[in-house]
PDB file of C-alpha atoms in Angstrom:
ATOM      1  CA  UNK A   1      15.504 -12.292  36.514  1.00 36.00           C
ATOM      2  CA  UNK A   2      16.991 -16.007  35.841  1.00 43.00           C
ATOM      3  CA  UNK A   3      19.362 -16.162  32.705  1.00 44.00           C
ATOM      4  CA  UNK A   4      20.606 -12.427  32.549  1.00 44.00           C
ATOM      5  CA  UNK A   5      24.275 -12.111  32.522  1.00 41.00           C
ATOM      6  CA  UNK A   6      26.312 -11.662  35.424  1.00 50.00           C
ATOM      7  CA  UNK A   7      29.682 -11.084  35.949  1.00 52.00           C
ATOM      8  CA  UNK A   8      30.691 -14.673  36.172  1.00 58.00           C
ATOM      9  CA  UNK A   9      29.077 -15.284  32.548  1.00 63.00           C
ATOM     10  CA  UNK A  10      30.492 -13.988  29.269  1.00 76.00           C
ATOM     11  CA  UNK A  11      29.717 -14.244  25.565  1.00 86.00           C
ATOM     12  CA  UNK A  12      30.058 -17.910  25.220  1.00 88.00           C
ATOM     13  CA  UNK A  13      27.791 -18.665  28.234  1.00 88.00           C
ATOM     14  CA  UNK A  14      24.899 -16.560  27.383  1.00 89.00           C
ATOM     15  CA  UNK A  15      25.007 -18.312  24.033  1.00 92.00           C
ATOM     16  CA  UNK A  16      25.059 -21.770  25.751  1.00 94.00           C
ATOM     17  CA  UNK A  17      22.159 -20.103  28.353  1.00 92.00           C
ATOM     18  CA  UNK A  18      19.890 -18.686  24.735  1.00 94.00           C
ATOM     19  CA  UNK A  19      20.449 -22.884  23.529  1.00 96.00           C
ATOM     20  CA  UNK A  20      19.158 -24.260  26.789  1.00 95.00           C
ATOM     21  CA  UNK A  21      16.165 -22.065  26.670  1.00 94.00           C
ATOM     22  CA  UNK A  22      15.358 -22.536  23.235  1.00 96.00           C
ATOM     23  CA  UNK A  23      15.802 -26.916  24.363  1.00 96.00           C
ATOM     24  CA  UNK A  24      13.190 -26.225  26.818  1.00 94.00           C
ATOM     25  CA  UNK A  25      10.709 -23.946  24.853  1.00 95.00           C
ATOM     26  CA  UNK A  26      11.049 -26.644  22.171  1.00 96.00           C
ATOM     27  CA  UNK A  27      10.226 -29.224  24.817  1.00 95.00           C
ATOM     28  CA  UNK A  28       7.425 -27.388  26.131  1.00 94.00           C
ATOM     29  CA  UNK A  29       5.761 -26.606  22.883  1.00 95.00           C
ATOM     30  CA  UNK A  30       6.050 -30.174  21.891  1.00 95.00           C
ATOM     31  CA  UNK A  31       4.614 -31.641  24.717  1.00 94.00           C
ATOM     32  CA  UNK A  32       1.876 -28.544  24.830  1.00 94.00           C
ATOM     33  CA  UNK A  33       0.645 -29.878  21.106  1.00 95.00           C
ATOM     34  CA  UNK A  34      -0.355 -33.328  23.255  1.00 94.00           C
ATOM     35  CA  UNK A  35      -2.143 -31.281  25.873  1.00 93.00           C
ATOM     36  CA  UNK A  36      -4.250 -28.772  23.953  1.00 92.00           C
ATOM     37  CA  UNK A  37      -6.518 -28.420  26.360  1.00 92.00           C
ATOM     38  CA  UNK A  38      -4.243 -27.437  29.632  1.00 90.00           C
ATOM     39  CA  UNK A  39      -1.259 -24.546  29.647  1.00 90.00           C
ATOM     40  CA  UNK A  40       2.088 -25.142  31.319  1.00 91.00           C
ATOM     41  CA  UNK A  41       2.760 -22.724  34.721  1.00 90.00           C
ATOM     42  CA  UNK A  42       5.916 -21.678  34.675  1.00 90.00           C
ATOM     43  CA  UNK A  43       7.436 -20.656  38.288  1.00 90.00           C
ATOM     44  CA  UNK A  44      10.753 -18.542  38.695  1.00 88.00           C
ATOM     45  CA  UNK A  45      12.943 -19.591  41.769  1.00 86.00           C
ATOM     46  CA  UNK A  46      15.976 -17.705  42.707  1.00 84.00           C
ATOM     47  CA  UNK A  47      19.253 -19.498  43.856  1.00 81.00           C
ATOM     48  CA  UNK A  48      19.889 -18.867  47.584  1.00 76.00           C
ATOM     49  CA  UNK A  49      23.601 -20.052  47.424  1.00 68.00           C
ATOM     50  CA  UNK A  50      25.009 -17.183  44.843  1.00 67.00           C
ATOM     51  CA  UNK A  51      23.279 -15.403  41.759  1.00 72.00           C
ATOM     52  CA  UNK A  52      20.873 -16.636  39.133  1.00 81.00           C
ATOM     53  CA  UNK A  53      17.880 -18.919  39.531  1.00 84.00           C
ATOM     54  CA  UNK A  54      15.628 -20.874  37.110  1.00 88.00           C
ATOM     55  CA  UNK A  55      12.226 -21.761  35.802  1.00 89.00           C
ATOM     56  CA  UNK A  56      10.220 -24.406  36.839  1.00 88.00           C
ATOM     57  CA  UNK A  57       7.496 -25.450  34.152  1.00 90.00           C
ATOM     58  CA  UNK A  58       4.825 -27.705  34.958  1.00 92.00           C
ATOM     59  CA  UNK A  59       2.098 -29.401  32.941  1.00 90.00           C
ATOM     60  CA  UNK A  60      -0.815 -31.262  34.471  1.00 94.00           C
ATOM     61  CA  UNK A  61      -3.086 -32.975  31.798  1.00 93.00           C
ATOM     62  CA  UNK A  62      -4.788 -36.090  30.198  1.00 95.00           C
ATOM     63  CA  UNK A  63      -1.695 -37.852  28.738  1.00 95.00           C
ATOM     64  CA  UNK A  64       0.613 -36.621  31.594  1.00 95.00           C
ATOM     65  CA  UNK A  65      -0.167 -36.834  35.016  1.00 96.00           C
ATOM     66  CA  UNK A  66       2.480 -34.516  35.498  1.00 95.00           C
ATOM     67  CA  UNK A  67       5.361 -33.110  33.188  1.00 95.00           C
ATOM     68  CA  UNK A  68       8.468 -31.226  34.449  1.00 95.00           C
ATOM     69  CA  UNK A  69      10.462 -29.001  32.089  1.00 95.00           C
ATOM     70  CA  UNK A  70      13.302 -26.992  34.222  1.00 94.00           C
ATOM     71  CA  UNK A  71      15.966 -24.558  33.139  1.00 94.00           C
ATOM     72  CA  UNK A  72      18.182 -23.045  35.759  1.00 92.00           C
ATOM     73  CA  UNK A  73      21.629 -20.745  35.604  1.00 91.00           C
ATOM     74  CA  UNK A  74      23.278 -20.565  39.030  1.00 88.00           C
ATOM     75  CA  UNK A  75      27.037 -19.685  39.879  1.00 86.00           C
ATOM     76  CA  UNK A  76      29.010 -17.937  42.470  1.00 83.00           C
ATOM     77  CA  UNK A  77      32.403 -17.490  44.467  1.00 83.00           C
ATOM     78  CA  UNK A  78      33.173 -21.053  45.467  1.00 79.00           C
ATOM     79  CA  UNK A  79      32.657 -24.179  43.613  1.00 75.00           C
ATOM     80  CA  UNK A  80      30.635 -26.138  46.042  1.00 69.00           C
ATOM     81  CA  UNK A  81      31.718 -29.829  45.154  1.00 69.00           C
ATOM     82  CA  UNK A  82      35.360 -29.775  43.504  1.00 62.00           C
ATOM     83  CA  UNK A  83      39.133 -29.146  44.480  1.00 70.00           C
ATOM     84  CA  UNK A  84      38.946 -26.166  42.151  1.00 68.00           C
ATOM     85  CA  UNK A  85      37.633 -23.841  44.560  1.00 73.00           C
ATOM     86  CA  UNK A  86      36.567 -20.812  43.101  1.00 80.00           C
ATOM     87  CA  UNK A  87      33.701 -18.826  40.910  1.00 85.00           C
ATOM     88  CA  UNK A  88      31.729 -21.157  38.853  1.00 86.00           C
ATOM     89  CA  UNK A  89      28.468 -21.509  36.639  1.00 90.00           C
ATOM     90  CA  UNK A  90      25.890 -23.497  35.931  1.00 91.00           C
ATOM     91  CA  UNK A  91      23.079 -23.741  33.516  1.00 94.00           C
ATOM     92  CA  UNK A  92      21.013 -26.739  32.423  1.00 96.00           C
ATOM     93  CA  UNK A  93      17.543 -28.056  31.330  1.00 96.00           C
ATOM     94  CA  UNK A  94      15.702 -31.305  33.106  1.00 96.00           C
ATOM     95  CA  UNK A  95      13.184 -33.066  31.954  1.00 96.00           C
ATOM     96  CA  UNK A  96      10.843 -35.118  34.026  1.00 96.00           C
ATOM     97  CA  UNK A  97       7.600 -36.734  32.960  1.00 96.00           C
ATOM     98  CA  UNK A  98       4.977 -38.969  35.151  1.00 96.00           C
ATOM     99  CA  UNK A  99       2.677 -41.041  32.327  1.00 96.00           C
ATOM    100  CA  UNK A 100      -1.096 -41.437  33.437  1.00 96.00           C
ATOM    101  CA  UNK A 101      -1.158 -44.231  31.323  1.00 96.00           C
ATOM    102  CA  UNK A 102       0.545 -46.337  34.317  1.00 95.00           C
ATOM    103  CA  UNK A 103       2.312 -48.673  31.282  1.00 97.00           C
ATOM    104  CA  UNK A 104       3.674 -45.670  30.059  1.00 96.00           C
ATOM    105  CA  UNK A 105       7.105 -44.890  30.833  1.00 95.00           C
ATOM    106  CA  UNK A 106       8.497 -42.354  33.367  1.00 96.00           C
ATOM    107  CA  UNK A 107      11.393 -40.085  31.915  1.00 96.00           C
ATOM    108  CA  UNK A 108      14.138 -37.929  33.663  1.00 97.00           C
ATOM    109  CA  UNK A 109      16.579 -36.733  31.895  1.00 96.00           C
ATOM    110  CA  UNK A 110      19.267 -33.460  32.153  1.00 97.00           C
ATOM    111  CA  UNK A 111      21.605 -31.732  30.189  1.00 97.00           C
ATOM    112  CA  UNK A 112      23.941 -29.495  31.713  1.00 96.00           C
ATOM    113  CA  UNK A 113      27.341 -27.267  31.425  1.00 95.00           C
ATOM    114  CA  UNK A 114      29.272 -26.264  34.220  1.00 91.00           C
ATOM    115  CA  UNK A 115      32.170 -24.000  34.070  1.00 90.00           C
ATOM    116  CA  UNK A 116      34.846 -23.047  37.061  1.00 85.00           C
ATOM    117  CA  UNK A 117      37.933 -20.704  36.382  1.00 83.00           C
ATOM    118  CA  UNK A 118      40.514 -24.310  35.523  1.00 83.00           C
ATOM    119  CA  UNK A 119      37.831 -26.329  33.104  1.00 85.00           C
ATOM    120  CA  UNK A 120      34.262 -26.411  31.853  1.00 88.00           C
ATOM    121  CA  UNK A 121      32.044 -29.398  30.749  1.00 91.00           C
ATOM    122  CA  UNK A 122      28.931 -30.581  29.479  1.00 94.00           C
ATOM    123  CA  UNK A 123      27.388 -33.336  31.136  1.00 93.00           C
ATOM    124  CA  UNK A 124      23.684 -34.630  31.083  1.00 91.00           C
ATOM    125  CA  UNK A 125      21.323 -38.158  32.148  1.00 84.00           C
TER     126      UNK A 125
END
């Protein structure tokens, strides 16, 4: 299942993992209060390049056309974008909402940490 430890994850990154979830549950829960009368479906998806996955939860209503709240934990033996080559994780939450009021804003936003064996960071838009 997504979010369980593995052995690239220790204390400090299943803390950081419980926070994310608890960002998106608060997220959902919010936005759920809008949409009484629909349910978000939430979709697990495993990641095909290492270990880990995510959750995909999508809402479908009257004030949103369509609202996207993700968390995902991935990681594995090589770093796929960096000079540090080597294990890494990665967990974040993204946000993505479609108004369907169309004077409404769209939103996207992310949070994320990211961790190799030299450094780790938190980074987000």
């Amino acid at each position: 299942m997504p979010g369980t430890a593995t052995s690239n994850t220790n204390t400090t990154d299943e803390r950081i993992i419980s926070y994310l979830k608890g960002l998106r549950d608060t997220i959902v829960t919010a936005f759920q209060s809008l949409e009484p009368s629909t349910r978000f479906e939430r979709t697990e998806w495993p990641y095909q390049g290492g270990y880990g996955g995510g959750e995909m939860s999508v809402l479908r209503g009257d004030i949103f056309e369509k609202a996207a709240v993700n968390w995902s934990g991935v990681g594995g033996e090589t770093f796929p974008i960096a000079d540090d080559k080597g294990p890494f994780f990665a967990t974040g939450v993204s946000l993505i909402t479609h108004m369907s009021n169309p004077h409404a804003p769209t939103v996207h936003m992310n949070i994320r940490y990211i961790k190799n064996e030299k450094r780790h960071w938190f980074g987000g838009g």
